[in-house]
PDB file of C-alpha atoms and ligand atoms in Angstrom:
ATOM      1  CA  MET M   1       4.885 -26.840  -2.885  1.00  0.00           C
ATOM      2  CA  ALA M   2       5.979 -23.236  -2.499  1.00  0.00           C
ATOM      3  CA  ALA M   3       3.295 -20.550  -2.177  1.00  0.00           C
ATOM      4  CA  ARG M   4       2.278 -18.162  -4.915  1.00  0.00           C
ATOM      5  CA  ILE M   5       3.982 -14.824  -4.310  1.00  0.00           C
ATOM      6  CA  ILE M   6       1.452 -11.977  -4.358  1.00  0.00           C
ATOM      7  CA  ASP M   7       3.175  -9.167  -6.276  1.00  0.00           C
ATOM      8  CA  GLY M   8       2.091  -5.992  -4.467  1.00  0.00           C
ATOM      9  CA  LYS M   9       4.143  -3.786  -6.748  1.00  0.00           C
ATOM     10  CA  ALA M  10       2.359  -5.056  -9.865  1.00  0.00           C
ATOM     11  CA  PHE M  11      -0.979  -4.914  -8.036  1.00  0.00           C
ATOM     12  CA  ALA M  12      -0.368  -1.293  -6.983  1.00  0.00           C
ATOM     13  CA  GLU M  13       0.605  -0.380 -10.560  1.00  0.00           C
ATOM     14  CA  GLY M  14      -2.668  -1.843 -11.802  1.00  0.00           C
ATOM     15  CA  LEU M  15      -4.641   0.063  -9.162  1.00  0.00           C
ATOM     16  CA  ARG M  16      -2.849   3.337  -9.975  1.00  0.00           C
ATOM     17  CA  GLY M  17      -3.677   2.727 -13.642  1.00  0.00           C
ATOM     18  CA  ARG M  18      -7.382   2.331 -12.817  1.00  0.00           C
ATOM     19  CA  VAL M  19      -7.220   5.491 -10.685  1.00  0.00           C
ATOM     20  CA  ALA M  20      -5.585   7.444 -13.540  1.00  0.00           C
ATOM     21  CA  ASP M  21      -8.233   6.191 -16.000  1.00  0.00           C
ATOM     22  CA  HIS M  22     -10.998   7.375 -13.710  1.00  0.00           C
ATOM     23  CA  VAL M  23      -9.298  10.732 -13.150  1.00  0.00           C
ATOM     24  CA  ALA M  24      -9.113  11.212 -16.933  1.00  0.00           C
ATOM     25  CA  ARG M  25     -12.834  10.397 -17.234  1.00  0.00           C
ATOM     26  CA  LEU M  26     -13.756  12.854 -14.425  1.00  0.00           C
ATOM     27  CA  ALA M  27     -11.847  15.592 -16.270  1.00  0.00           C
ATOM     28  CA  ALA M  28     -13.338  14.790 -19.690  1.00  0.00           C
ATOM     29  CA  ASP M  29     -16.949  14.271 -18.565  1.00  0.00           C
ATOM     30  CA  HIS M  30     -17.273  16.683 -15.635  1.00  0.00           C
ATOM     31  CA  GLY M  31     -14.291  19.065 -15.716  1.00  0.00           C
ATOM     32  CA  LEU M  32     -13.301  17.744 -12.276  1.00  0.00           C
ATOM     33  CA  VAL M  33      -9.768  17.266 -10.905  1.00  0.00           C
ATOM     34  CA  PRO M  34      -9.501  15.320  -7.613  1.00  0.00           C
ATOM     35  CA  GLY M  35      -7.246  17.175  -5.176  1.00  0.00           C
ATOM     36  CA  LEU M  36      -5.192  15.779  -2.281  1.00  0.00           C
ATOM     37  CA  ALA M  37      -3.609  17.959   0.418  1.00  0.00           C
ATOM     38  CA  VAL M  38      -0.811  16.445   2.491  1.00  0.00           C
ATOM     39  CA  VAL M  39       0.303  18.231   5.656  1.00  0.00           C
ATOM     40  CA  LEU M  40       3.709  17.519   7.189  1.00  0.00           C
ATOM     41  CA  VAL M  41       4.807  19.095  10.461  1.00  0.00           C
ATOM     42  CA  GLY M  42       8.511  18.915  11.253  1.00  0.00           C
ATOM     43  CA  GLU M  43      11.426  17.227   9.517  1.00  0.00           C
ATOM     44  CA  ASP M  44      11.201  13.502  10.249  1.00  0.00           C
ATOM     45  CA  PRO M  45      13.254  12.041   7.346  1.00  0.00           C
ATOM     46  CA  ALA M  46      11.035   8.941   6.885  1.00  0.00           C
ATOM     47  CA  SER M  47       7.904  11.119   6.799  1.00  0.00           C
ATOM     48  CA  GLU M  48       9.544  13.458   4.260  1.00  0.00           C
ATOM     49  CA  VAL M  49      10.194  10.498   1.933  1.00  0.00           C
ATOM     50  CA  TYR M  50       6.564   9.305   2.281  1.00  0.00           C
ATOM     51  CA  VAL M  51       5.197  12.781   1.608  1.00  0.00           C
ATOM     52  CA  ARG M  52       7.405  13.238  -1.459  1.00  0.00           C
ATOM     53  CA  ASN M  53       6.255   9.875  -2.868  1.00  0.00           C
ATOM     54  CA  LYS M  54       2.617  10.700  -2.182  1.00  0.00           C
ATOM     55  CA  GLY M  55       2.933  14.032  -4.022  1.00  0.00           C
ATOM     56  CA  ARG M  56       4.681  12.482  -7.028  1.00  0.00           C
ATOM     57  CA  GLN M  57       2.202   9.614  -7.402  1.00  0.00           C
ATOM     58  CA  THR M  58      -0.754  11.996  -6.987  1.00  0.00           C
ATOM     59  CA  ARG M  59       0.498  14.165  -9.861  1.00  0.00           C
ATOM     60  CA  GLU M  60       1.328  11.112 -12.002  1.00  0.00           C
ATOM     61  CA  ALA M  61      -2.310   9.996 -11.663  1.00  0.00           C
ATOM     62  CA  GLY M  62      -3.428  13.368 -13.062  1.00  0.00           C
ATOM     63  CA  MET M  63      -4.675  14.763  -9.747  1.00  0.00           C
ATOM     64  CA  LEU M  64      -3.952  18.020  -7.927  1.00  0.00           C
ATOM     65  CA  SER M  65      -1.326  17.635  -5.183  1.00  0.00           C
ATOM     66  CA  VAL M  66      -0.996  20.334  -2.528  1.00  0.00           C
ATOM     67  CA  GLU M  67       1.774  19.978   0.052  1.00  0.00           C
ATOM     68  CA  HIS M  68       1.956  21.998   3.268  1.00  0.00           C
ATOM     69  CA  LYS M  69       5.302  21.661   5.034  1.00  0.00           C
ATOM     70  CA  LEU M  70       5.220  23.334   8.409  1.00  0.00           C
ATOM     71  CA  PRO M  71       8.078  23.851  10.900  1.00  0.00           C
ATOM     72  CA  ALA M  72       8.332  21.496  13.901  1.00  0.00           C
ATOM     73  CA  ASP M  73       7.368  24.310  16.304  1.00  0.00           C
ATOM     74  CA  THR M  74       4.047  25.018  14.537  1.00  0.00           C
ATOM     75  CA  SER M  75       1.327  25.574  17.128  1.00  0.00           C
ATOM     76  CA  GLU M  76      -1.683  23.306  17.423  1.00  0.00           C
ATOM     77  CA  ALA M  77      -3.910  26.327  16.737  1.00  0.00           C
ATOM     78  CA  ALA M  78      -2.063  27.134  13.495  1.00  0.00           C
ATOM     79  CA  LEU M  79      -2.401  23.527  12.319  1.00  0.00           C
ATOM     80  CA  LEU M  80      -6.124  23.515  13.156  1.00  0.00           C
ATOM     81  CA  ALA M  81      -6.532  26.784  11.215  1.00  0.00           C
ATOM     82  CA  LEU M  82      -4.865  25.221   8.163  1.00  0.00           C
ATOM     83  CA  ILE M  83      -7.185  22.200   8.371  1.00  0.00           C
ATOM     84  CA  ALA M  84     -10.219  24.507   8.557  1.00  0.00           C
ATOM     85  CA  GLU M  85      -8.952  26.221   5.405  1.00  0.00           C
ATOM     86  CA  LEU M  86      -8.499  22.901   3.588  1.00  0.00           C
ATOM     87  CA  ASN M  87     -11.952  21.712   4.735  1.00  0.00           C
ATOM     88  CA  ALA M  88     -13.430  24.805   3.044  1.00  0.00           C
ATOM     89  CA  ASP M  89     -11.308  24.571  -0.138  1.00  0.00           C
ATOM     90  CA  ALA M  90     -13.455  23.175  -2.983  1.00  0.00           C
ATOM     91  CA  ARG M  91     -10.354  22.088  -4.972  1.00  0.00           C
ATOM     92  CA  ILE M  92      -9.360  19.700  -2.164  1.00  0.00           C
ATOM     93  CA  HIS M  93     -11.197  16.367  -1.825  1.00  0.00           C
ATOM     94  CA  GLY M  94      -8.721  14.567   0.442  1.00  0.00           C
ATOM     95  CA  ILE M  95      -6.705  15.755   3.451  1.00  0.00           C
ATOM     96  CA  LEU M  96      -3.891  13.720   5.007  1.00  0.00           C
ATOM     97  CA  VAL M  97      -1.971  14.906   8.057  1.00  0.00           C
ATOM     98  CA  GLN M  98       1.228  12.875   8.191  1.00  0.00           C
ATOM     99  CA  LEU M  99       1.716  11.091  11.529  1.00  0.00           C
ATOM    100  CA  PRO M 100       3.445  11.107  13.923  1.00  0.00           C
ATOM    101  CA  LEU M 101       2.978  14.764  14.849  1.00  0.00           C
ATOM    102  CA  PRO M 102       5.374  16.578  17.219  1.00  0.00           C
ATOM    103  CA  GLY M 103       4.634  15.878  20.900  1.00  0.00           C
ATOM    104  CA  HIS M 104       3.141  19.319  21.689  1.00  0.00           C
ATOM    105  CA  ILE M 105       0.292  18.739  19.201  1.00  0.00           C
ATOM    106  CA  ARG M 106      -2.677  16.548  20.169  1.00  0.00           C
ATOM    107  CA  SER M 107      -3.044  14.166  17.217  1.00  0.00           C
ATOM    108  CA  ASP M 108      -6.574  13.064  18.129  1.00  0.00           C
ATOM    109  CA  LEU M 109      -7.784  16.682  18.144  1.00  0.00           C
ATOM    110  CA  VAL M 110      -6.146  17.376  14.782  1.00  0.00           C
ATOM    111  CA  ILE M 111      -7.584  14.241  13.160  1.00  0.00           C
ATOM    112  CA  GLU M 112     -11.089  15.060  14.432  1.00  0.00           C
ATOM    113  CA  ALA M 113     -10.825  18.518  12.857  1.00  0.00           C
ATOM    114  CA  ILE M 114     -10.700  16.960   9.362  1.00  0.00           C
ATOM    115  CA  ASP M 115     -14.045  16.921   7.505  1.00  0.00           C
ATOM    116  CA  PRO M 116     -14.946  13.170   7.495  1.00  0.00           C
ATOM    117  CA  ALA M 117     -15.838  13.466   3.789  1.00  0.00           C
ATOM    118  CA  LYS M 118     -12.203  14.511   3.111  1.00  0.00           C
ATOM    119  CA  ASP M 119     -10.626  12.109   5.623  1.00  0.00           C
ATOM    120  CA  VAL M 120      -8.821   9.899   3.088  1.00  0.00           C
ATOM    121  CA  ASP M 121      -6.922   8.167   5.946  1.00  0.00           C
ATOM    122  CA  GLY M 122     -10.223   7.004   7.469  1.00  0.00           C
ATOM    123  CA  PHE M 123      -8.977   7.990  10.933  1.00  0.00           C
ATOM    124  CA  THR M 124     -11.855  10.238  12.134  1.00  0.00           C
ATOM    125  CA  ILE M 125     -14.302   8.728  14.615  1.00  0.00           C
ATOM    126  CA  ALA M 126     -17.114   9.305  12.094  1.00  0.00           C
ATOM    127  CA  ASN M 127     -15.379   7.081   9.544  1.00  0.00           C
ATOM    128  CA  VAL M 128     -14.340   4.474  12.140  1.00  0.00           C
ATOM    129  CA  GLY M 129     -17.992   4.316  13.266  1.00  0.00           C
ATOM    130  CA  ARG M 130     -19.319   4.098   9.716  1.00  0.00           C
ATOM    131  CA  LEU M 131     -16.961   1.233   8.907  1.00  0.00           C
ATOM    132  CA  ALA M 132     -17.937  -0.580  12.112  1.00  0.00           C
ATOM    133  CA  THR M 133     -21.652  -0.208  11.370  1.00  0.00           C
ATOM    134  CA  GLY M 134     -21.369  -1.275   7.722  1.00  0.00           C
ATOM    135  CA  GLN M 135     -22.053   2.182   6.275  1.00  0.00           C
ATOM    136  CA  LYS M 136     -20.176   3.921   3.493  1.00  0.00           C
ATOM    137  CA  ALA M 137     -16.889   5.093   5.019  1.00  0.00           C
ATOM    138  CA  MET M 138     -13.465   6.313   4.038  1.00  0.00           C
ATOM    139  CA  VAL M 139     -11.369   3.219   4.829  1.00  0.00           C
ATOM    140  CA  PRO M 140      -7.739   3.373   6.095  1.00  0.00           C
ATOM    141  CA  CYS M 141      -5.368   2.819   3.173  1.00  0.00           C
ATOM    142  CA  THR M 142      -3.266  -0.123   4.363  1.00  0.00           C
ATOM    143  CA  PRO M 143      -6.171  -2.415   5.349  1.00  0.00           C
ATOM    144  CA  LEU M 144      -8.007  -1.398   2.157  1.00  0.00           C
ATOM    145  CA  GLY M 145      -4.946  -2.497   0.159  1.00  0.00           C
ATOM    146  CA  CYS M 146      -4.895  -5.836   2.013  1.00  0.00           C
ATOM    147  CA  LEU M 147      -8.599  -6.365   1.277  1.00  0.00           C
ATOM    148  CA  LEU M 148      -8.231  -5.592  -2.441  1.00  0.00           C
ATOM    149  CA  MET M 149      -5.350  -8.094  -2.684  1.00  0.00           C
ATOM    150  CA  LEU M 150      -7.291 -10.766  -0.756  1.00  0.00           C
ATOM    151  CA  ARG M 151     -10.324 -10.350  -3.023  1.00  0.00           C
ATOM    152  CA  ALA M 152      -8.157 -10.610  -6.134  1.00  0.00           C
ATOM    153  CA  GLU M 153      -6.409 -13.690  -4.748  1.00  0.00           C
ATOM    154  CA  LEU M 154      -9.381 -15.570  -3.307  1.00  0.00           C
ATOM    155  CA  GLY M 155     -12.540 -14.210  -4.912  1.00  0.00           C
ATOM    156  CA  THR M 156     -15.231 -14.401  -2.249  1.00  0.00           C
ATOM    157  CA  LEU M 157     -13.978 -14.312   1.334  1.00  0.00           C
ATOM    158  CA  SER M 158     -17.342 -15.331   2.806  1.00  0.00           C
ATOM    159  CA  GLY M 159     -17.193 -17.961   5.535  1.00  0.00           C
ATOM    160  CA  ARG M 160     -13.409 -18.138   5.693  1.00  0.00           C
ATOM    161  CA  ASP M 161     -11.555 -18.164   9.017  1.00  0.00           C
ATOM    162  CA  ALA M 162      -9.376 -15.052   9.257  1.00  0.00           C
ATOM    163  CA  VAL M 163      -6.924 -14.015  11.939  1.00  0.00           C
ATOM    164  CA  VAL M 164      -5.608 -10.491  12.252  1.00  0.00           C
ATOM    165  CA  VAL M 165      -2.476 -10.400  14.379  1.00  0.00           C
ATOM    166  CA  GLY M 166      -2.237  -6.881  15.831  1.00  0.00           C
ATOM    167  CA  ARG M 167      -4.922  -4.510  17.145  1.00  0.00           C
ATOM    168  CA  SER M 168      -3.747  -1.045  16.066  1.00  0.00           C
ATOM    169  CA  ASN M 169      -6.255   1.645  15.119  1.00  0.00           C
ATOM    170  CA  ILE M 170      -4.499   2.125  11.763  1.00  0.00           C
ATOM    171  CA  VAL M 171      -4.351  -1.511  10.608  1.00  0.00           C
ATOM    172  CA  GLY M 172      -5.543  -4.296  12.937  1.00  0.00           C
ATOM    173  CA  LYS M 173      -8.955  -2.964  14.003  1.00  0.00           C
ATOM    174  CA  PRO M 174     -10.096  -1.646  10.589  1.00  0.00           C
ATOM    175  CA  MET M 175      -8.778  -4.834   8.929  1.00  0.00           C
ATOM    176  CA  ALA M 176     -10.917  -6.921  11.282  1.00  0.00           C
ATOM    177  CA  GLN M 177     -13.977  -4.764  10.449  1.00  0.00           C
ATOM    178  CA  LEU M 178     -13.378  -5.120   6.706  1.00  0.00           C
ATOM    179  CA  LEU M 179     -13.046  -8.921   6.979  1.00  0.00           C
ATOM    180  CA  LEU M 180     -16.235  -9.061   9.077  1.00  0.00           C
ATOM    181  CA  GLY M 181     -17.913  -7.032   6.351  1.00  0.00           C
ATOM    182  CA  GLU M 182     -16.844  -9.779   3.908  1.00  0.00           C
ATOM    183  CA  SER M 183     -18.511 -12.386   6.180  1.00  0.00           C
ATOM    184  CA  CYS M 184     -15.269 -13.938   7.410  1.00  0.00           C
ATOM    185  CA  THR M 185     -15.086 -15.466  10.888  1.00  0.00           C
ATOM    186  CA  VAL M 186     -12.576 -13.059  12.399  1.00  0.00           C
ATOM    187  CA  THR M 187     -10.194 -13.456  15.316  1.00  0.00           C
ATOM    188  CA  VAL M 188      -8.089 -10.501  16.447  1.00  0.00           C
ATOM    189  CA  ALA M 189      -4.920 -11.721  18.146  1.00  0.00           C
ATOM    190  CA  HIS M 190      -2.346  -9.570  19.925  1.00  0.00           C
ATOM    191  CA  SER M 191       0.582  -9.623  22.326  1.00  0.00           C
ATOM    192  CA  ARG M 192      -1.515 -11.074  25.173  1.00  0.00           C
ATOM    193  CA  THR M 193      -3.117 -13.849  23.105  1.00  0.00           C
ATOM    194  CA  ARG M 194      -2.463 -17.129  24.961  1.00  0.00           C
ATOM    195  CA  ASP M 195      -2.127 -19.654  22.154  1.00  0.00           C
ATOM    196  CA  LEU M 196      -1.076 -17.550  19.173  1.00  0.00           C
ATOM    197  CA  ALA M 197       0.307 -20.572  17.303  1.00  0.00           C
ATOM    198  CA  GLY M 198      -3.047 -22.367  17.664  1.00  0.00           C
ATOM    199  CA  VAL M 199      -5.065 -19.296  16.635  1.00  0.00           C
ATOM    200  CA  VAL M 200      -2.905 -18.665  13.549  1.00  0.00           C
ATOM    201  CA  GLY M 201      -2.957 -22.380  12.689  1.00  0.00           C
ATOM    202  CA  ARG M 202      -6.768 -22.429  12.279  1.00  0.00           C
ATOM    203  CA  ALA M 203      -6.890 -19.496   9.850  1.00  0.00           C
ATOM    204  CA  ASP M 204      -7.464 -19.604   6.088  1.00  0.00           C
ATOM    205  CA  ILE M 205      -6.394 -15.941   5.987  1.00  0.00           C
ATOM    206  CA  VAL M 206      -3.590 -14.505   8.138  1.00  0.00           C
ATOM    207  CA  VAL M 207      -3.026 -10.733   8.257  1.00  0.00           C
ATOM    208  CA  ALA M 208       0.116  -9.983  10.272  1.00  0.00           C
ATOM    209  CA  ALA M 209       0.387  -6.405  11.570  1.00  0.00           C
ATOM    210  CA  VAL M 210       2.294  -6.413  14.841  1.00  0.00           C
ATOM    211  CA  GLY M 211       5.602  -4.792  13.930  1.00  0.00           C
ATOM    212  CA  ARG M 212       7.768  -7.607  15.296  1.00  0.00           C
ATOM    213  CA  PRO M 213      10.306  -8.980  12.830  1.00  0.00           C
ATOM    214  CA  GLN M 214       9.655 -12.556  11.625  1.00  0.00           C
ATOM    215  CA  MET M 215       7.597 -13.443  14.712  1.00  0.00           C
ATOM    216  CA  ILE M 216       5.221 -15.793  12.834  1.00  0.00           C
ATOM    217  CA  PRO M 217       7.055 -18.927  11.696  1.00  0.00           C
ATOM    218  CA  GLY M 218       5.900 -21.085   8.792  1.00  0.00           C
ATOM    219  CA  GLY M 219       5.250 -23.902  11.255  1.00  0.00           C
ATOM    220  CA  TRP M 220       2.243 -21.986  12.660  1.00  0.00           C
ATOM    221  CA  ILE M 221       0.544 -21.517   9.289  1.00  0.00           C
ATOM    222  CA  LYS M 222      -2.224 -23.799   8.014  1.00  0.00           C
ATOM    223  CA  PRO M 223      -1.158 -25.435   4.739  1.00  0.00           C
ATOM    224  CA  GLY M 224      -2.611 -23.522   1.798  1.00  0.00           C
ATOM    225  CA  ALA M 225      -3.538 -20.396   3.831  1.00  0.00           C
ATOM    226  CA  THR M 226      -3.272 -16.901   2.321  1.00  0.00           C
ATOM    227  CA  VAL M 227      -0.774 -14.762   4.242  1.00  0.00           C
ATOM    228  CA  ILE M 228      -0.753 -10.956   4.085  1.00  0.00           C
ATOM    229  CA  ASP M 229       2.297  -9.509   5.830  1.00  0.00           C
ATOM    230  CA  VAL M 230       1.862  -5.834   6.770  1.00  0.00           C
ATOM    231  CA  GLY M 231       5.054  -5.630   8.854  1.00  0.00           C
ATOM    232  CA  ILE M 232       8.014  -3.568   7.649  1.00  0.00           C
ATOM    233  CA  ASN M 233      10.908  -4.122  10.057  1.00  0.00           C
ATOM    234  CA  ARG M 234      14.559  -3.244   9.551  1.00  0.00           C
ATOM    235  CA  ILE M 235      16.980  -5.801  10.977  1.00  0.00           C
ATOM    236  CA  PRO M 236      20.777  -6.184  10.920  1.00  0.00           C
ATOM    237  CA  ALA M 237      22.065  -8.118   7.904  1.00  0.00           C
ATOM    238  CA  PRO M 238      25.710  -8.998   8.668  1.00  0.00           C
ATOM    239  CA  GLU M 239      25.673 -11.378   5.675  1.00  0.00           C
ATOM    240  CA  LYS M 240      25.511  -8.268   3.448  1.00  0.00           C
ATOM    241  CA  GLY M 241      28.493  -6.674   5.200  1.00  0.00           C
ATOM    242  CA  ALA M 242      29.294  -4.879   8.453  1.00  0.00           C
ATOM    243  CA  GLY M 243      26.590  -2.429   9.537  1.00  0.00           C
ATOM    244  CA  LYS M 244      24.192  -3.437   6.710  1.00  0.00           C
ATOM    245  CA  THR M 245      20.468  -3.917   7.276  1.00  0.00           C
ATOM    246  CA  ARG M 246      17.500  -5.407   5.410  1.00  0.00           C
ATOM    247  CA  LEU M 247      13.705  -5.223   5.563  1.00  0.00           C
ATOM    248  CA  VAL M 248      11.647  -8.160   6.820  1.00  0.00           C
ATOM    249  CA  GLY M 249       7.987  -8.641   7.634  1.00  0.00           C
ATOM    250  CA  ASP M 250       6.191  -9.938  10.724  1.00  0.00           C
ATOM    251  CA  VAL M 251       6.138 -13.388   9.084  1.00  0.00           C
ATOM    252  CA  ASP M 252       9.215 -15.548   8.618  1.00  0.00           C
ATOM    253  CA  PHE M 253       8.996 -15.577   4.828  1.00  0.00           C
ATOM    254  CA  ALA M 254      11.517 -18.377   4.158  1.00  0.00           C
ATOM    255  CA  SER M 255       9.575 -20.949   6.188  1.00  0.00           C
ATOM    256  CA  ALA M 256       6.065 -19.566   5.489  1.00  0.00           C
ATOM    257  CA  VAL M 257       6.493 -19.653   1.703  1.00  0.00           C
ATOM    258  CA  GLU M 258       6.860 -23.453   1.952  1.00  0.00           C
ATOM    259  CA  VAL M 259       3.483 -23.875   3.696  1.00  0.00           C
ATOM    260  CA  ALA M 260       1.156 -21.057   2.598  1.00  0.00           C
ATOM    261  CA  GLY M 261      -0.978 -21.128  -0.548  1.00  0.00           C
ATOM    262  CA  ALA M 262      -0.147 -17.499  -1.299  1.00  0.00           C
ATOM    263  CA  ILE M 263       1.924 -14.887   0.509  1.00  0.00           C
ATOM    264  CA  THR M 264       2.946 -11.234   0.184  1.00  0.00           C
ATOM    265  CA  PRO M 265       6.705 -10.590   0.319  1.00  0.00           C
ATOM    266  CA  VAL M 266       8.419  -7.787   2.260  1.00  0.00           C
ATOM    267  CA  PRO M 267       9.387  -5.535   0.585  1.00  0.00           C
ATOM    268  CA  GLY M 268       7.121  -5.543  -2.477  1.00  0.00           C
ATOM    269  CA  GLY M 269       3.865  -6.769  -0.919  1.00  0.00           C
ATOM    270  CA  VAL M 270       1.472  -4.592   1.045  1.00  0.00           C
ATOM    271  CA  GLY M 271       3.807  -1.539   1.115  1.00  0.00           C
ATOM    272  CA  PRO M 272       3.300  -0.329  -2.466  1.00  0.00           C
ATOM    273  CA  MET M 273      -0.476  -0.685  -2.090  1.00  0.00           C
ATOM    274  CA  THR M 274      -0.818   1.948   0.644  1.00  0.00           C
ATOM    275  CA  ILE M 275      -0.202   5.055  -1.501  1.00  0.00           C
ATOM    276  CA  ALA M 276      -2.182   3.534  -4.400  1.00  0.00           C
ATOM    277  CA  CYS M 277      -5.143   3.196  -1.997  1.00  0.00           C
ATOM    278  CA  LEU M 278      -4.685   6.798  -0.852  1.00  0.00           C
ATOM    279  CA  LEU M 279      -5.090   7.897  -4.480  1.00  0.00           C
ATOM    280  CA  ALA M 280      -8.122   5.612  -4.827  1.00  0.00           C
ATOM    281  CA  ASN M 281      -9.678   7.101  -1.669  1.00  0.00           C
ATOM    282  CA  THR M 282      -9.144  10.616  -3.024  1.00  0.00           C
ATOM    283  CA  VAL M 283     -10.986   9.724  -6.247  1.00  0.00           C
ATOM    284  CA  THR M 284     -13.772   8.084  -4.198  1.00  0.00           C
ATOM    285  CA  ALA M 285     -14.045  11.224  -2.010  1.00  0.00           C
ATOM    286  CA  CYS M 286     -14.188  13.458  -5.114  1.00  0.00           C
ATOM    287  CA  CYS M 287     -16.996  11.352  -6.645  1.00  0.00           C
ATOM    288  CA  ARG M 288     -19.003  11.353  -3.393  1.00  0.00           C
ATOM    289  CA  ALA M 289     -18.544  15.116  -2.954  1.00  0.00           C
ATOM    290  CA  ASN M 290     -19.963  15.686  -6.431  1.00  0.00           C
ATOM    291  CA  GLY M 291     -22.792  13.151  -6.235  1.00  0.00           C
ATOM    292  CA  LEU M 292     -21.208  11.002  -8.957  1.00  0.00           C
ATOM    293  CA  PRO M 293     -21.174   7.190  -9.100  1.00  0.00           C
ATOM    294  CA  GLU M 294     -18.082   5.725  -7.481  1.00  0.00           C
ATOM    295  CA  PRO M 295     -15.546   3.845  -9.565  1.00  0.00           C
ATOM    296  CA  GLU M 296     -15.771   0.033  -9.249  1.00  0.00           C
ATOM    297  CA  GLY M 297     -12.955  -1.774  -7.494  1.00  0.00           C
ATOM    298  CA  LEU M 298     -11.366   1.257  -5.843  1.00  0.00           C
ATOM    299  CA  SER M 299     -13.143   1.060  -2.482  1.00  0.00           C
ATOM    300  CA  ALA M 300     -14.272  -1.463   0.125  1.00  0.00           C
TER     301      ALA M 300
HETATM  302  N1  GUN N 401       2.359   7.741   9.026  1.00  0.00           N
HETATM  303  C1  GUN N 401       2.638   6.441   8.738  1.00  0.00           C
HETATM  304  N2  GUN N 401       1.607   5.859   8.104  1.00  0.00           N
HETATM  305  C2  GUN N 401       0.646   6.790   7.985  1.00  0.00           C
HETATM  306  C3  GUN N 401      -0.660   6.778   7.403  1.00  0.00           C
HETATM  307  O1  GUN N 401      -1.158   5.795   6.878  1.00  0.00           O
HETATM  308  N3  GUN N 401      -1.334   7.968   7.484  1.00  0.00           N
HETATM  309  C4  GUN N 401      -0.822   9.073   8.062  1.00  0.00           C
HETATM  310  N4  GUN N 401      -1.563  10.164   8.088  1.00  0.00           N
HETATM  311  N5  GUN N 401       0.388   9.117   8.609  1.00  0.00           N
HETATM  312  C5  GUN N 401       1.117   7.979   8.561  1.00  0.00           C
END
């Protein structure tokens, strides 16, 4: 029987709705408006699209959106000065510096300059450490989106075997920490894993985040498993015409959908959740900054 398709677009819409409701309540009850600052250095076209979408969705949720677009030759010192300004700005509860940064700027230094309380990406060492030690953290948006979808799909995750394929700082490692926090038995697999097919085949939950198109075939997946595909890979699609391309995940959807119990498609799965989680993190940061109770269901 074919798997249930997990509709990330609908899920993200629902999450954005809950965010907007909470924003309206913060305004009515406390006169508070959560504010998100996004900083973009340079003119990478993909980053410009992301930043535009972030700004639009932030405003649509009723929040303050501040965008800082800086030229590609901005100095590291100037960027650090802007971050210091945003750290001190009481209207701003979340700061996101769009990555990648130009090569002359040290990304790790810039990320560490962000006040951990405003680090809505969850990239600072303080937040990485808090997540790893089970304390209240700001959690990276993409793994948070995966977790919210898994909880909605499966209810309790406790005791389940989970494999995370990929060990990046942005997705794989925080995803593994979140699943551990849910009392899963977690395996982190990567490019050097010896028997990847065997490791994937034992898992009740598969999170694929390696960035290699369709590398996980349906034949590896345990029947009935829940598959979350984080990959977004563009591949040639000659069937659509000369020079055409299409997006695929890290999982071979056509074969996996026949075996899995539930699966996220690409596009329309994890992707739409990432910005929705950024908005949720900004609301969470605003509540924490003001000593208010956090909204249910918006954080880890
Ligand atoms: N570039 C691509 N994805 C991300 C992300 O999640 N956060 C930031 N800051 N930059 C990105």
